Amino acid sequence: DVKVTQSSRYLVKRTGEKVFLECVQDMDHENMFWYRQDPGLGLRLIYFSYDVKMKEKGDIPEGYSVSREKKERFSLILESASTNQTSMYLCASSPPYLSGYGYTFGSGTRLTVV
Amino acid sequence: LAKTTQPISMDSYEGQEVNITCSHNNIATNDYITWYQQFPSQGPRFIIQGYKTKVTNEVASLFIPADRKSSTLSLPRVSLSDTAVYYCLPYNTDKLIFGTGTRLQVFP
């Protein structure tokens, strides 16, 4: 069974901390994505990557950075966590072509910044 | 990117067929239509995709008319476990941009 695994299901961090959210996929997909989901705002794209060492800004990149050193791993970094970054974070991957299987999402990391 | 419009919410009862319609008036020629399902506290799950006419799999059917300006997801004989949010998204191989989706509530 193909998988996207997010390292933590729940995280609590303090304001100002540097936070790393890890995502690993075992499908050899080129494309990887980070979204955040908030009530009433739906899923919003933060960053995405179409290849190793490559990254593109999504709709809400401010306050975030990413790292893609290996094909299977895409990390989201909160440089200095703030309370408005409390959210559900979702990682996804997909092949670079229409596969008939769409995106595969992880189970999400619920981050609380206090 | 094509903007989509879906009903915010729908109610149904177990055993009924549910049809959720999405409008996407300015869909690009090479975009497919994809639908995702999301349960609370989980990531979205791909359900079905199509380009034109009808597509059916073990979960749902997707109807897309010739002008491709709308699509309808059909869930046959829903159960309580189909209570979820359903998203319609145009897709090529670019990034997925989610709208607010349709919240389906199935009652016993």
Short mmCIF file of C-alpha atoms in Angstrom, two decimals:
data_model
loop_
_atom_site.label_atom_id
_atom_site.label_comp_id
_atom_site.label_asym_id
_atom_site.label_seq_id
_atom_site.Cartn_x
_atom_site.Cartn_y
_atom_site.Cartn_z
CA ASP A 1 0.00 0.00 0.00
CA VAL A 2 1.47 3.32 -1.07
CA LYS A 3 2.07 5.82 1.64
CA VAL A 4 2.82 9.38 2.56
CA THR A 5 4.03 9.48 6.13
CA GLN A 6 4.14 12.58 8.26
CA SER A 7 6.48 12.27 11.19
CA SER A 8 4.15 13.59 13.89
CA ARG A 9 0.40 13.46 14.32
CA TYR A 10 0.34 16.13 17.00
CA LEU A 11 2.91 18.77 17.94
CA VAL A 12 2.95 21.52 20.52
CA LYS A 13 5.62 24.19 20.15
CA ARG A 14 6.37 27.51 21.75
CA THR A 15 6.28 30.86 20.00
CA GLY A 16 9.63 31.64 18.41
CA GLU A 17 10.78 28.03 18.14
CA LYS A 18 12.07 26.64 14.85
CA VAL A 19 9.80 23.80 13.84
CA PHE A 20 10.45 21.00 11.38
CA LEU A 21 7.61 19.00 9.84
CA GLU A 22 8.79 15.93 7.99
CA CYS A 23 7.09 14.10 5.15
CA VAL A 24 8.27 10.91 3.47
CA GLN A 25 6.69 9.10 0.52
CA ASP A 26 7.48 5.62 -0.73
CA MET A 27 6.01 5.93 -4.24
CA ASP A 28 9.03 7.44 -6.02
CA HIS A 29 6.93 10.50 -6.86
CA GLU A 30 8.61 13.58 -8.26
CA ASN A 31 6.01 16.05 -6.98
CA MET A 32 5.49 16.88 -3.32
CA PHE A 33 3.31 19.50 -1.66
CA TRP A 34 2.64 21.12 1.70
CA TYR A 35 -0.79 22.47 2.57
CA ARG A 36 -2.30 23.87 5.69
CA GLN A 37 -5.96 23.53 6.56
CA ASP A 38 -7.93 25.86 8.79
CA PRO A 39 -11.66 25.95 9.57
CA GLY A 40 -13.49 28.11 7.07
CA LEU A 41 -10.42 28.57 4.88
CA GLY A 42 -10.04 25.11 3.41
CA LEU A 43 -6.70 23.74 2.22
CA ARG A 44 -4.14 26.33 1.18
CA LEU A 45 -0.93 25.54 -0.65
CA ILE A 46 2.24 26.65 1.15
CA TYR A 47 5.10 25.24 -0.95
CA PHE A 48 5.63 22.55 -3.53
CA SER A 49 8.48 20.80 -5.26
CA TYR A 50 8.67 19.08 -8.63
CA ASP A 51 12.15 17.64 -8.12
CA VAL A 52 14.99 17.23 -5.67
CA LYS A 53 16.52 20.55 -4.59
CA MET A 54 13.70 22.37 -6.34
CA LYS A 55 10.98 24.38 -4.59
CA GLU A 56 8.20 26.74 -5.58
CA LYS A 57 6.10 29.08 -3.46
CA GLY A 58 2.42 28.35 -3.15
CA ASP A 59 -0.28 30.77 -2.10
CA ILE A 60 0.85 31.38 1.50
CA PRO A 61 4.63 30.88 1.80
CA GLU A 62 5.29 33.67 4.31
CA GLY A 63 6.83 32.40 7.53
CA TYR A 64 7.70 29.03 6.00
CA SER A 65 10.55 27.44 4.11
CA VAL A 66 11.09 23.95 2.71
CA SER A 67 13.86 21.50 2.02
CA ARG A 68 13.97 18.68 -0.53
CA GLU A 69 17.39 17.03 -0.34
CA LYS A 70 16.12 13.57 -1.29
CA LYS A 71 13.34 12.58 -3.64
CA GLU A 72 11.30 10.82 -0.98
CA ARG A 73 11.50 13.51 1.69
CA PHE A 74 10.01 17.01 1.80
CA SER A 75 10.40 19.05 4.95
CA LEU A 76 8.43 22.11 5.98
CA ILE A 77 10.23 24.54 8.26
CA LEU A 78 8.67 27.21 10.41
CA GLU A 79 11.57 29.55 10.98
CA SER A 80 10.08 31.20 14.07
CA ALA A 81 6.75 29.71 15.03
CA SER A 82 3.88 32.06 15.75
CA THR A 83 0.41 31.42 17.14
CA ASN A 84 -1.19 32.14 13.76
CA GLN A 85 0.64 29.09 12.42
CA THR A 86 -1.44 26.83 14.62
CA SER A 87 -3.09 24.61 12.04
CA MET A 88 -3.40 21.16 10.45
CA TYR A 89 -0.52 20.60 8.03
CA LEU A 90 -0.93 18.15 5.19
CA CYS A 91 1.73 16.74 2.91
CA ALA A 92 0.95 15.18 -0.47
CA SER A 93 2.79 13.62 -3.37
CA SER A 94 1.99 12.82 -6.98
CA PRO A 95 3.73 11.64 -10.12
CA PRO A 96 4.47 14.28 -12.79
CA TYR A 97 1.87 12.78 -15.11
CA LEU A 98 -1.84 11.95 -14.96
CA SER A 99 -1.75 8.62 -13.18
CA GLY A 100 -5.43 7.99 -12.58
CA TYR A 101 -4.71 7.92 -8.85
CA GLY A 102 -4.41 11.62 -8.10
CA TYR A 103 -2.52 12.98 -5.15
CA THR A 104 -1.74 10.84 -2.11
CA PHE A 105 -2.02 12.72 1.16
CA GLY A 106 -0.55 12.01 4.54
CA SER A 107 -2.68 11.86 7.67
CA GLY A 108 -1.67 15.35 8.71
CA THR A 109 0.19 17.00 11.58
CA ARG A 110 -1.87 19.09 13.96
CA LEU A 111 0.47 21.81 15.17
CA THR A 112 -0.34 24.01 18.13
CA VAL A 113 1.87 27.02 18.81
CA VAL A 114 1.54 28.40 22.33
CA LEU B 1 -6.61 28.31 -12.79
CA ALA B 2 -10.26 27.41 -13.25
CA LYS B 3 -12.53 28.51 -10.42
CA THR B 4 -15.02 25.93 -9.18
CA THR B 5 -18.38 26.37 -7.48
CA GLN B 6 -19.99 23.64 -5.38
CA PRO B 7 -22.85 23.65 -2.88
CA ILE B 8 -21.55 24.30 0.62
CA SER B 9 -23.49 21.44 2.16
CA MET B 10 -25.91 18.61 1.37
CA ASP B 11 -27.92 16.22 3.50
CA SER B 12 -28.98 12.70 2.61
CA TYR B 13 -30.23 9.49 4.18
CA GLU B 14 -28.65 6.09 4.11
CA GLY B 15 -29.39 4.11 0.96
CA GLN B 16 -30.07 7.14 -1.21
CA GLU B 17 -28.11 8.19 -4.27
CA VAL B 18 -26.32 11.50 -3.85
CA ASN B 19 -25.33 13.76 -6.73
CA ILE B 20 -22.94 16.64 -6.11
CA THR B 21 -22.58 19.09 -8.98
CA CYS B 22 -19.59 21.33 -9.52
CA SER B 23 -19.38 24.17 -12.03
CA HIS B 24 -16.08 25.05 -13.67
CA ASN B 25 -16.95 27.45 -16.47
CA ASN B 26 -13.39 28.33 -17.52
CA ILE B 27 -11.77 24.94 -17.31
CA ALA B 28 -8.68 24.62 -19.50
CA THR B 29 -8.74 22.33 -22.52
CA ASN B 30 -6.16 19.96 -21.09
CA ASP B 31 -7.52 19.88 -17.51
CA TYR B 32 -9.11 16.78 -16.09
CA ILE B 33 -11.75 16.90 -13.36
CA THR B 34 -10.81 15.21 -10.12
CA TRP B 35 -12.79 14.64 -6.97
CA TYR B 36 -11.46 14.09 -3.47
CA GLN B 37 -13.08 13.00 -0.23
CA GLN B 38 -11.95 14.17 3.20
CA PHE B 39 -12.95 12.83 6.59
CA PRO B 40 -12.35 14.91 9.75
CA SER B 41 -8.72 15.01 10.90
CA GLN B 42 -7.51 13.14 7.82
CA GLY B 43 -5.93 14.10 4.53
CA PRO B 44 -8.07 14.19 1.38
CA ARG B 45 -8.41 10.96 -0.55
CA PHE B 46 -8.63 10.75 -4.33
CA ILE B 47 -11.96 9.32 -5.50
CA ILE B 48 -12.23 9.66 -9.27
CA GLN B 49 -11.16 11.65 -12.27
CA GLY B 50 -12.44 12.13 -15.79
CA TYR B 51 -12.18 14.27 -18.90
CA LYS B 52 -15.49 13.86 -20.68
CA THR B 53 -18.66 11.73 -20.60
CA LYS B 54 -18.92 9.16 -17.81
CA VAL B 55 -16.39 7.42 -15.61
CA THR B 56 -17.25 4.79 -13.03
CA ASN B 57 -15.19 3.02 -10.40
CA GLU B 58 -15.95 1.00 -7.30
CA VAL B 59 -16.64 4.12 -5.26
CA ALA B 60 -18.48 6.60 -7.49
CA SER B 61 -19.47 7.74 -10.95
CA LEU B 62 -18.49 10.98 -12.58
CA PHE B 63 -20.57 12.64 -15.28
CA ILE B 64 -19.05 15.38 -17.42
CA PRO B 65 -21.14 16.93 -20.23
CA ALA B 66 -19.73 17.72 -23.63
CA ASP B 67 -19.10 21.40 -22.83
CA ARG B 68 -17.16 20.37 -19.68
CA LYS B 69 -18.38 23.41 -17.79
CA SER B 70 -19.69 21.28 -14.97
CA SER B 71 -19.36 17.82 -13.53
CA THR B 72 -21.47 15.66 -11.24
CA LEU B 73 -20.16 13.19 -8.70
CA SER B 74 -22.66 10.42 -8.06
CA LEU B 75 -22.46 8.29 -4.92
CA PRO B 76 -24.79 5.30 -5.13
CA ARG B 77 -26.61 4.16 -1.97
CA VAL B 78 -24.70 6.26 0.55
CA SER B 79 -23.99 5.03 4.06
CA LEU B 80 -23.13 6.87 7.27
CA SER B 81 -19.45 6.40 6.45
CA ASP B 82 -19.83 8.59 3.37
CA THR B 83 -20.28 11.63 5.61
CA ALA B 84 -17.35 13.79 4.55
CA VAL B 85 -16.31 16.86 2.59
CA TYR B 86 -16.09 16.39 -1.18
CA TYR B 87 -13.86 18.56 -3.35
CA CYS B 88 -14.03 19.10 -7.09
CA LEU B 89 -10.75 20.23 -8.69
CA PRO B 90 -9.61 20.80 -12.25
CA TYR B 91 -6.24 19.15 -12.68
CA ASN B 92 -3.55 18.71 -15.25
CA THR B 93 -0.15 17.93 -13.84
CA ASP B 94 0.14 21.23 -12.05
CA LYS B 95 -0.59 21.93 -8.41
CA LEU B 96 -4.02 21.27 -6.93
CA ILE B 97 -5.87 24.28 -5.62
CA PHE B 98 -8.70 23.34 -3.28
CA GLY B 99 -11.96 25.21 -2.88
CA THR B 100 -14.16 24.91 0.17
CA GLY B 101 -15.83 21.71 -0.97
CA THR B 102 -19.28 20.25 -0.23
CA ARG B 103 -19.98 18.93 3.23
CA LEU B 104 -22.17 15.83 2.86
CA GLN B 105 -24.05 14.68 5.95
CA VAL B 106 -25.67 11.25 5.78
CA PHE B 107 -28.39 10.48 8.31
CA PRO B 108 -29.64 7.06 9.41
#
